[in-house]
Amino acid sequence: MRTLSEQDIRPLAPNDSAFRNGKKISDSGAFTERVCSKDESYYAGKCKGSGKSLYQVSACFEEGKAPVIRCSCPSRQFPCKHGIALLFEIAAGRDFAETEIPEDIVKKQEKLKKRDEKKSEEKAEPAEGKPQTKKKSASGQTAFRKKTEKQLEGLALLDEALSRRMKLGLLSGLTNTKEEDALLVKRLGDSYLSGPQQLFKRFTFLLSEAGTAREQEKKESFLRGAVRELEKLRTLVRRGSAYLTERLEATEPDANPLYDALGGVRKKEELEALGLTLAETTLLQLAFEVRYDEAKREFLDLGHWISLSDGTLYREMNFRPLSAKNYIAEKDSSDRRLRAERFPYYPAFPGEAARIRLEDATAEQPEAADFARIIGFAAPIAQAAKQAAKALQSVLAEDRVPALLQLSEIAVKEDAVYVRDAAGSLLRVTDANGSEAALRQLSQFDTGKSAIFGLFFADEVRRELCFLPQSLVTGRGIIRLML
């Protein structure tokens, strides 16, 4: 008989409720039949449930892996309480009659084994340590090298232009540089550098706005934004040039986020070939917003999602250029959890939430256990703030860091709103499209054990770390705070 303990079972349960209920089911004698294979790799049983029919429960064991648990009950929780109960039956040393492994289970196990082997092949690396991908033809390799050389030429042009601009002074001779800037934007596009191209367009846009702004406060705000973009551009030129020089002999993209920052476009198959996929994961959306970038003249539908497996945060990004917004479908918020065999995602800089692709996912109704699980992933305020401050030091990463914080109280003090965690740490929140007003209303109620999701950012005027709340997660669901 296989040996199991409560300590072995606990990490397999999706939550404490499933763990406790599974033990209760086992202790109540709900199993009317128990069988196992001779090699003890397969255990099964028939379990009484709320319906008339008995539930068929099974668990398949493989050395070094978590057991694969299946149940015929309608629960969307995985594994369900009946599957956990079967594990408790094994742990309790109940009698199991010997049986053959059913043919359908054998086929399912073979299918899982083939899938695992395929994943291993995709992630396998050759001796030099680079991801193993299908080799390009000689012409393809030549084209890849020419593209890299063209990108290096474009970065050199950009470096020269930025140096000239800095010698002149950021706000001097703006009118005289318009034609030169427009030509550089075109040359960057021709050099396969859409990333630096968009950064440079935003840089010149902010400088132009700073030059025409009448109010000193607005002028300074635009100028600070331009300096940030300049810092990103100079960093991207320096790091991008070094990266491309090292990869002149490469024939395929790698998993370095610099490839994306420079303007590289990755197909779904390429992400999978690099092993950039989440397997058997369920995601739930925490927040959604639509942004408009005046410099790029582009809409961005931005959704923040959390993995119910490990609490990792991801971004879904849908870009809609103003010139083509009638031809690109607009995304919307979602209250469904998404499940798929694989979710491809893009490389990210340290501290940045990776961008994820959600096509081919199955939408399901979330359960109360999902919200409890999310709350369990929330971090103490002090810890999250420290991590955000570190992430914001990365020049090329996003300037807003998503975070899920523990919440025990919403406190309203004079003209400010604060959130407090169980440790007593206080964090002042900043208004985001009416979110502060929503929190003022919610402060009248006892939210119980909950969590708050939002974005950390650096306020350069007040020289402090700020937090924009976007949603509140309670045991009953997610409350969107933004209007």
Coordinates of C-alpha atoms in Angstrom, one line a residue:
M1 CA 0.0 0.0 0.0
R2 CA 1.3 3.5 -0.9
T3 CA 2.2 5.6 2.1
L4 CA 0.7 9.1 2.4
S5 CA 0.5 11.6 5.2
E6 CA -1.6 14.7 5.9
Q7 CA 1.5 16.7 5.1
D8 CA 1.7 15.1 1.7
I9 CA -1.9 15.8 1.0
R10 CA -2.2 19.4 2.1
P11 CA -0.1 21.0 -0.7
L12 CA -2.2 19.0 -3.3
A13 CA -5.5 20.6 -2.0
P14 CA -6.5 23.8 -3.9
N15 CA -7.5 25.4 -0.5
D16 CA -8.1 24.7 3.2
S17 CA -11.8 24.1 2.6
A18 CA -11.1 21.3 0.1
F19 CA -8.6 19.8 2.5
R20 CA -10.9 19.8 5.5
N21 CA -14.0 18.6 3.5
G22 CA -11.9 15.9 1.9
K23 CA -10.9 14.6 5.3
K24 CA -14.6 14.7 6.5
I25 CA -15.7 12.7 3.5
S26 CA -13.1 10.1 4.2
D27 CA -13.9 9.9 7.9
S28 CA -17.6 9.6 7.2
G29 CA -17.2 6.4 5.3
A30 CA -18.6 7.8 2.1
F31 CA -16.5 5.4 -0.1
T32 CA -18.5 2.3 -1.0
E33 CA -15.7 0.7 -3.1
R34 CA -12.0 1.0 -3.3
V35 CA -9.6 -0.5 -5.8
C36 CA -5.9 -0.2 -6.8
S37 CA -3.6 -1.6 -9.4
K38 CA -1.0 -4.2 -8.6
D39 CA 1.9 -1.7 -9.1
E40 CA 0.0 0.9 -6.9
S41 CA 0.1 3.5 -9.6
Y42 CA -3.7 3.7 -9.9
Y43 CA -6.2 4.1 -7.1
A44 CA -9.9 4.5 -7.5
G45 CA -13.2 4.4 -5.6
K46 CA -16.9 5.1 -5.6
C47 CA -17.9 7.9 -3.3
K48 CA -21.3 9.1 -2.1
G49 CA -22.2 12.7 -3.0
S50 CA -25.1 15.0 -2.9
G51 CA -26.7 13.3 -5.9
K52 CA -28.2 9.9 -6.4
S53 CA -25.3 8.5 -8.4
L54 CA -22.0 7.6 -6.9
Y55 CA -19.0 9.7 -8.0
Q56 CA -16.2 7.9 -9.7
V57 CA -12.9 9.1 -8.3
S58 CA -9.3 8.1 -9.3
A59 CA -5.7 9.1 -8.7
C60 CA -2.8 8.1 -10.9
F61 CA 0.7 8.3 -9.4
E62 CA 4.0 8.7 -11.2
E63 CA 7.4 9.0 -9.5
G64 CA 8.5 12.6 -8.9
K65 CA 5.2 14.1 -9.9
A66 CA 2.0 15.2 -8.2
P67 CA -0.8 12.6 -8.6
V68 CA -3.3 13.1 -11.5
I69 CA -6.7 13.2 -9.8
R70 CA -10.0 12.8 -11.6
C71 CA -13.7 12.8 -10.4
S72 CA -17.0 12.6 -12.1
C73 CA -18.6 15.2 -9.8
P74 CA -19.7 18.6 -11.4
S75 CA -17.3 20.7 -9.3
R76 CA -14.9 23.0 -11.2
Q77 CA -12.4 22.9 -8.4
F78 CA -9.3 20.9 -9.2
P79 CA -8.7 18.6 -7.5
C80 CA -12.2 18.4 -5.9
K81 CA -12.9 17.4 -2.3
H82 CA -13.7 13.9 -3.4
G83 CA -10.3 13.5 -5.0
I84 CA -8.7 14.8 -1.7
A85 CA -10.9 12.3 0.2
L86 CA -9.5 9.4 -1.9
L87 CA -6.0 10.5 -0.9
F88 CA -7.1 10.4 2.8
E89 CA -8.5 6.9 2.2
I90 CA -5.0 5.8 1.1
A91 CA -3.3 7.6 4.0
A92 CA -5.7 5.9 6.4
G93 CA -4.6 2.5 5.2
R94 CA -8.1 1.4 4.0
D95 CA -8.5 -1.9 2.2
F96 CA -8.2 -1.6 -1.6
A97 CA -9.1 -4.6 -3.8
E98 CA -6.6 -5.3 -6.7
T99 CA -7.8 -4.3 -10.2
E100 CA -6.5 -3.7 -13.7
I101 CA -6.0 -0.1 -14.8
P102 CA -9.0 0.8 -17.0
E103 CA -8.3 1.3 -20.7
D104 CA -9.5 4.9 -20.8
I105 CA -7.2 5.8 -17.9
V106 CA -4.3 4.1 -19.7
K107 CA -5.0 6.2 -22.8
K108 CA -5.2 9.4 -20.9
Q109 CA -1.9 8.7 -19.1
E110 CA -0.2 7.9 -22.4
K111 CA -1.6 11.2 -23.8
L112 CA -0.2 13.1 -20.8
K113 CA 3.2 11.3 -21.2
K114 CA 3.4 12.3 -24.9
R115 CA 2.6 15.9 -24.1
D116 CA 5.3 16.0 -21.4
E117 CA 7.8 14.5 -23.8
K118 CA 6.9 17.1 -26.4
K119 CA 7.4 19.9 -23.8
S120 CA 10.8 18.4 -22.8
E121 CA 11.8 18.4 -26.4
E122 CA 10.7 22.0 -26.9
K123 CA 12.7 23.1 -23.8
A124 CA 15.7 21.0 -24.6
E125 CA 18.9 23.0 -25.0
P126 CA 22.0 22.1 -27.1
A127 CA 25.5 22.0 -25.6
E128 CA 26.1 25.8 -25.9
G129 CA 23.1 26.5 -23.7
K130 CA 20.9 28.1 -26.3
P131 CA 17.2 27.1 -26.8
Q132 CA 16.9 24.4 -29.4
T133 CA 14.7 25.5 -32.3
K134 CA 14.3 24.6 -35.9
K135 CA 17.3 25.8 -37.9
K136 CA 16.7 28.4 -40.6
S137 CA 17.8 27.9 -44.1
A138 CA 21.0 29.6 -45.4
S139 CA 18.9 32.5 -46.9
G140 CA 17.0 32.8 -43.7
Q141 CA 20.2 33.1 -41.6
T142 CA 21.5 35.7 -44.0
A143 CA 18.3 37.7 -43.7
F144 CA 18.4 37.5 -39.9
R145 CA 22.0 38.8 -39.9
K146 CA 21.2 41.7 -42.3
K147 CA 18.3 42.7 -40.1
T148 CA 20.5 42.7 -37.0
E149 CA 23.1 44.9 -38.9
K150 CA 20.4 47.2 -40.0
Q151 CA 19.2 47.6 -36.4
L152 CA 22.7 48.4 -35.2
E153 CA 23.0 51.1 -37.9
G154 CA 19.6 52.6 -36.8
L155 CA 20.7 52.6 -33.1
A156 CA 23.9 54.5 -34.1
L157 CA 21.8 57.1 -35.9
L158 CA 19.6 57.5 -32.9
D159 CA 22.6 57.8 -30.6
E160 CA 24.0 60.7 -32.7
A161 CA 20.7 62.5 -32.8
L162 CA 20.2 62.3 -29.0
S163 CA 23.8 63.5 -28.5
R164 CA 23.1 66.5 -30.7
R165 CA 19.9 67.3 -29.0
M166 CA 21.5 67.2 -25.6
K167 CA 24.3 69.5 -26.7
L168 CA 21.7 72.0 -28.0
G169 CA 19.5 71.8 -24.9
L170 CA 16.2 70.0 -24.8
L171 CA 14.0 73.0 -25.4
S172 CA 16.2 74.9 -27.8
G173 CA 15.6 74.9 -31.6
L174 CA 12.6 72.7 -31.5
T175 CA 11.2 74.2 -34.7
N176 CA 14.4 73.7 -36.5
T177 CA 14.6 70.0 -35.6
K178 CA 11.1 68.9 -36.9
E179 CA 12.3 67.8 -40.3
E180 CA 15.3 66.0 -38.8
D181 CA 13.1 64.3 -36.2
A182 CA 10.6 63.2 -38.9
L183 CA 13.4 61.7 -41.0
L184 CA 14.9 59.9 -38.0
V185 CA 11.5 58.4 -37.2
K186 CA 11.3 57.0 -40.7
R187 CA 14.9 55.7 -40.6
L188 CA 14.2 53.9 -37.3
G189 CA 11.1 52.3 -38.9
D190 CA 13.2 51.2 -41.9
S191 CA 15.8 49.7 -39.5
Y192 CA 13.3 47.4 -37.8
L193 CA 13.4 49.5 -34.6
S194 CA 9.7 50.1 -33.9
G195 CA 10.4 50.1 -30.1
P196 CA 12.9 53.0 -30.2
Q197 CA 10.8 54.7 -32.9
Q198 CA 7.8 54.9 -30.6
L199 CA 9.9 56.1 -27.7
F200 CA 11.5 58.8 -29.8
K201 CA 8.1 59.9 -31.1
R202 CA 6.8 60.2 -27.5
F203 CA 10.1 62.1 -26.5
T204 CA 9.7 64.7 -29.2
F205 CA 5.9 65.0 -28.5
L206 CA 6.5 65.7 -24.9
L207 CA 9.2 68.3 -25.7
S208 CA 6.9 70.0 -28.1
E209 CA 4.2 70.1 -25.5
A210 CA 6.7 71.5 -22.9
G211 CA 7.7 74.2 -25.4
T212 CA 4.2 75.4 -26.0
A213 CA 2.7 75.0 -22.5
R214 CA 1.8 78.3 -20.9
E215 CA 1.5 77.1 -17.3
Q216 CA 4.8 76.5 -15.6
E217 CA 3.4 73.4 -13.8
K218 CA 2.4 71.8 -17.1
K219 CA 5.7 72.8 -18.7
E220 CA 7.6 71.1 -16.0
S221 CA 5.4 68.0 -16.1
F222 CA 5.9 67.6 -19.9
L223 CA 9.7 68.2 -19.5
R224 CA 10.0 65.6 -16.7
G225 CA 8.2 63.1 -19.0
A226 CA 10.6 63.9 -21.9
V227 CA 13.6 63.4 -19.6
R228 CA 12.2 59.9 -18.6
E229 CA 11.8 59.0 -22.3
L230 CA 15.3 60.3 -23.0
E231 CA 16.7 58.1 -20.3
K232 CA 14.9 55.1 -21.7
L233 CA 16.2 55.9 -25.2
R234 CA 19.8 56.2 -24.1
T235 CA 19.6 53.0 -22.1
L236 CA 18.0 51.1 -25.0
V237 CA 20.7 52.4 -27.4
R238 CA 23.5 51.3 -25.0
R239 CA 22.1 47.9 -24.0
G240 CA 20.5 47.2 -27.4
S241 CA 23.8 47.8 -29.3
A242 CA 25.7 45.5 -26.9
Y243 CA 22.9 42.8 -27.2
L244 CA 22.8 43.0 -31.0
T245 CA 26.6 42.9 -31.4
E246 CA 26.7 39.7 -29.4
R247 CA 24.0 38.2 -31.5
L248 CA 25.4 39.0 -35.0
E249 CA 26.0 35.3 -35.7
A250 CA 22.6 34.2 -34.2
T251 CA 19.9 32.7 -36.4
E252 CA 16.9 32.9 -34.1
P253 CA 15.4 35.2 -31.5
D254 CA 16.1 34.4 -27.9
A255 CA 14.2 35.0 -24.7
N256 CA 15.8 38.3 -23.9
P257 CA 13.2 41.1 -23.4
L258 CA 15.6 43.5 -25.3
Y259 CA 14.6 41.7 -28.5
D260 CA 11.0 42.8 -27.8
A261 CA 12.0 46.3 -26.6
L262 CA 13.8 46.9 -29.9
G263 CA 10.7 46.0 -31.9
G264 CA 11.0 42.3 -32.4
V265 CA 7.7 40.6 -33.2
R266 CA 7.2 37.1 -31.9
K267 CA 4.7 34.5 -33.1
K268 CA 2.9 32.2 -30.8
E269 CA 4.9 29.2 -32.1
E270 CA 8.1 31.0 -31.3
L271 CA 7.1 31.7 -27.7
E272 CA 6.3 28.0 -27.3
A273 CA 9.6 26.9 -28.9
L274 CA 11.4 29.0 -26.3
G275 CA 9.4 27.4 -23.5
L276 CA 7.6 30.7 -22.7
T277 CA 4.2 29.0 -21.9
L278 CA 2.1 28.4 -18.8
A279 CA 0.8 24.9 -18.7
E280 CA -2.6 23.9 -17.3
T281 CA -3.2 27.3 -15.7
T282 CA -6.3 29.1 -14.7
L283 CA -6.4 32.9 -14.8
L284 CA -8.8 35.5 -13.3
Q285 CA -8.9 39.2 -14.3
L286 CA -8.3 41.6 -11.4
A287 CA -8.6 44.9 -13.3
F288 CA -9.2 46.4 -16.8
E289 CA -8.7 49.8 -18.3
V290 CA -8.4 51.6 -21.7
R291 CA -5.5 54.0 -22.2
Y292 CA -4.9 56.4 -25.0
D293 CA -1.3 57.4 -26.0
E294 CA -1.5 60.8 -27.8
A295 CA 2.1 60.5 -28.9
K296 CA 1.5 57.2 -30.6
R297 CA -2.1 58.0 -31.4
E298 CA -3.0 54.6 -30.2
F299 CA -5.5 53.0 -27.7
L300 CA -4.4 50.2 -25.4
D301 CA -6.9 47.8 -23.8
L302 CA -5.0 46.6 -20.7
G303 CA -6.2 43.8 -18.5
H304 CA -4.4 42.6 -15.4
W305 CA -4.8 38.9 -14.6
I306 CA -3.7 36.6 -11.8
S307 CA -2.7 32.9 -12.0
L308 CA -4.8 30.8 -9.6
S309 CA -1.9 28.4 -9.4
D310 CA 0.8 30.5 -7.9
G311 CA -0.5 34.1 -7.7
T312 CA 1.7 35.5 -10.5
L313 CA 0.4 38.7 -12.2
Y314 CA 0.2 39.0 -15.9
R315 CA -0.9 41.7 -18.5
E316 CA -3.1 41.3 -21.5
M317 CA -2.4 44.1 -24.0
N318 CA -4.5 44.9 -27.1
F319 CA -3.2 47.7 -29.2
R320 CA -5.6 49.7 -31.4
P321 CA -4.0 52.5 -33.5
L322 CA -6.4 55.4 -34.0
S323 CA -6.0 55.1 -37.8
A324 CA -7.2 51.4 -37.6
K325 CA -9.4 51.3 -34.5
N326 CA -12.5 50.5 -36.6
Y327 CA -10.7 47.3 -37.9
I328 CA -9.4 46.0 -34.6
A329 CA -11.8 44.6 -32.0
E330 CA -11.9 46.4 -28.7
K331 CA -11.3 44.2 -25.6
D332 CA -13.6 44.4 -22.6
S333 CA -13.4 43.5 -18.9
S334 CA -14.0 39.9 -17.9
D335 CA -15.6 38.3 -14.8
R336 CA -14.9 34.7 -16.0
R337 CA -11.9 32.6 -15.1
L338 CA -9.9 31.4 -18.2
R339 CA -8.5 27.9 -18.4
A340 CA -6.2 26.5 -21.2
E341 CA -3.6 23.8 -21.7
R342 CA -1.1 26.5 -22.6
F343 CA -0.9 30.3 -22.2
P344 CA 2.0 31.7 -24.2
Y345 CA 3.7 34.8 -22.6
Y346 CA 6.4 37.3 -23.6
P347 CA 9.7 37.9 -21.8
A348 CA 9.7 40.7 -19.3
F349 CA 12.2 42.9 -17.5
P350 CA 12.8 42.3 -13.8
G351 CA 9.8 43.3 -11.7
E352 CA 7.6 43.7 -14.7
A353 CA 4.4 41.7 -15.2
A354 CA 4.8 39.6 -18.3
R355 CA 2.4 40.1 -21.3
I356 CA 0.3 37.0 -21.9
R357 CA -1.8 35.7 -24.8
L358 CA -5.3 34.4 -23.9
E359 CA -6.6 33.0 -27.2
D360 CA -8.0 29.5 -27.2
A361 CA -9.0 29.7 -23.5
T362 CA -12.1 28.3 -22.0
A363 CA -14.2 30.7 -19.9
E364 CA -15.7 29.4 -16.7
Q365 CA -17.8 30.8 -13.8
P366 CA -15.4 31.5 -10.9
E367 CA -16.1 30.1 -7.4
A368 CA -15.8 31.5 -3.9
A369 CA -12.7 29.3 -3.5
D370 CA -11.0 31.2 -6.3
F371 CA -11.4 34.5 -4.4
A372 CA -10.2 33.0 -1.2
R373 CA -7.2 31.7 -3.1
I374 CA -6.4 35.1 -4.5
I375 CA -6.6 36.7 -1.1
G376 CA -4.1 34.1 0.1
F377 CA -1.6 35.3 -2.5
A378 CA -1.7 39.0 -1.3
A379 CA 1.5 40.4 0.1
P380 CA 2.1 42.6 3.2
I381 CA 2.2 46.3 2.3
A382 CA 5.8 46.8 3.4
Q383 CA 7.1 43.8 1.4
A384 CA 5.2 44.8 -1.8
A385 CA 6.3 48.4 -1.6
K386 CA 9.9 47.3 -1.3
Q387 CA 9.6 45.1 -4.3
A388 CA 7.9 47.8 -6.3
A389 CA 10.6 50.4 -5.5
K390 CA 13.2 47.9 -6.7
A391 CA 11.3 47.2 -9.9
L392 CA 10.9 50.9 -10.7
Q393 CA 14.7 51.2 -10.8
S394 CA 14.7 49.3 -14.0
V395 CA 14.7 52.0 -16.7
L396 CA 13.3 49.9 -19.5
A397 CA 10.5 48.2 -17.5
E398 CA 7.0 49.6 -17.2
D399 CA 6.7 52.7 -15.0
R400 CA 3.7 51.2 -13.1
V401 CA 4.2 48.1 -11.1
P402 CA 1.1 45.9 -10.4
A403 CA 0.7 44.5 -6.8
L404 CA -1.8 42.6 -4.8
L405 CA -1.8 43.8 -1.2
Q406 CA -3.2 42.4 2.1
L407 CA -6.1 44.5 3.4
S408 CA -7.5 44.5 6.9
E409 CA -9.0 48.0 7.0
I410 CA -9.8 51.0 4.8
A411 CA -9.0 54.2 6.8
V412 CA -10.2 57.7 5.9
K413 CA -8.2 60.4 7.6
E414 CA -9.0 64.1 6.9
D415 CA -8.5 64.5 3.1
A416 CA -6.7 61.2 2.5
V417 CA -7.6 57.5 2.2
Y418 CA -5.3 54.8 3.5
V419 CA -5.3 51.0 3.4
R420 CA -3.9 49.0 6.3
D421 CA -2.7 45.4 6.4
A422 CA -2.8 42.9 9.3
A423 CA 0.7 44.0 10.4
G424 CA -0.6 47.5 10.8
S425 CA 1.3 49.0 7.9
L426 CA -0.5 52.0 6.3
L427 CA -0.4 53.0 2.7
R428 CA -1.9 56.2 1.2
V429 CA -3.8 55.6 -2.0
T430 CA -3.9 57.9 -5.0
D431 CA -7.1 58.5 -7.0
A432 CA -7.5 56.6 -10.3
N433 CA -10.7 57.5 -12.1
G434 CA -12.8 57.6 -9.0
S435 CA -11.2 54.7 -7.1
E436 CA -10.5 56.9 -4.0
A437 CA -14.2 57.9 -3.8
A438 CA -15.2 54.3 -4.1
L439 CA -12.9 53.3 -1.3
R440 CA -14.4 56.1 0.9
Q441 CA -17.8 54.5 0.4
L442 CA -16.4 51.0 1.1
S443 CA -14.7 52.2 4.3
Q444 CA -18.1 52.2 6.0
F445 CA -18.4 48.4 5.7
D446 CA -16.4 45.5 7.2
T447 CA -14.7 43.9 4.2
G448 CA -13.4 41.1 6.3
K449 CA -10.2 39.3 5.1
S450 CA -9.6 40.8 1.7
A451 CA -7.0 42.1 -0.7
I452 CA -6.6 45.2 -2.8
F453 CA -5.0 45.3 -6.3
G454 CA -3.4 48.4 -7.8
L455 CA -0.3 49.9 -9.4
F456 CA 2.7 51.4 -7.7
F457 CA 4.4 54.3 -9.4
A458 CA 7.0 57.0 -8.4
D459 CA 5.7 60.5 -7.9
E460 CA 8.7 62.7 -9.0
V461 CA 7.2 65.9 -7.6
R462 CA 6.5 64.6 -4.1
R463 CA 9.4 62.2 -4.3
E464 CA 7.5 59.3 -2.9
L465 CA 6.1 55.9 -3.9
C466 CA 2.3 56.1 -4.7
F467 CA -0.3 53.4 -5.1
L468 CA -3.3 53.6 -7.5
P469 CA -6.0 51.1 -6.3
Q470 CA -8.0 49.4 -9.1
S471 CA -10.0 46.6 -7.5
L472 CA -10.9 45.0 -4.1
V473 CA -11.0 41.3 -3.7
T474 CA -13.3 39.9 -1.0
G475 CA -14.4 36.4 -0.2
R476 CA -17.5 37.0 -2.4
G477 CA -15.9 38.5 -5.5
I478 CA -14.0 41.3 -7.1
I479 CA -15.2 44.9 -6.8
R480 CA -13.9 47.1 -9.6
L481 CA -13.0 50.5 -8.1
M482 CA -12.3 52.6 -11.3
L483 CA -15.3 54.4 -12.9

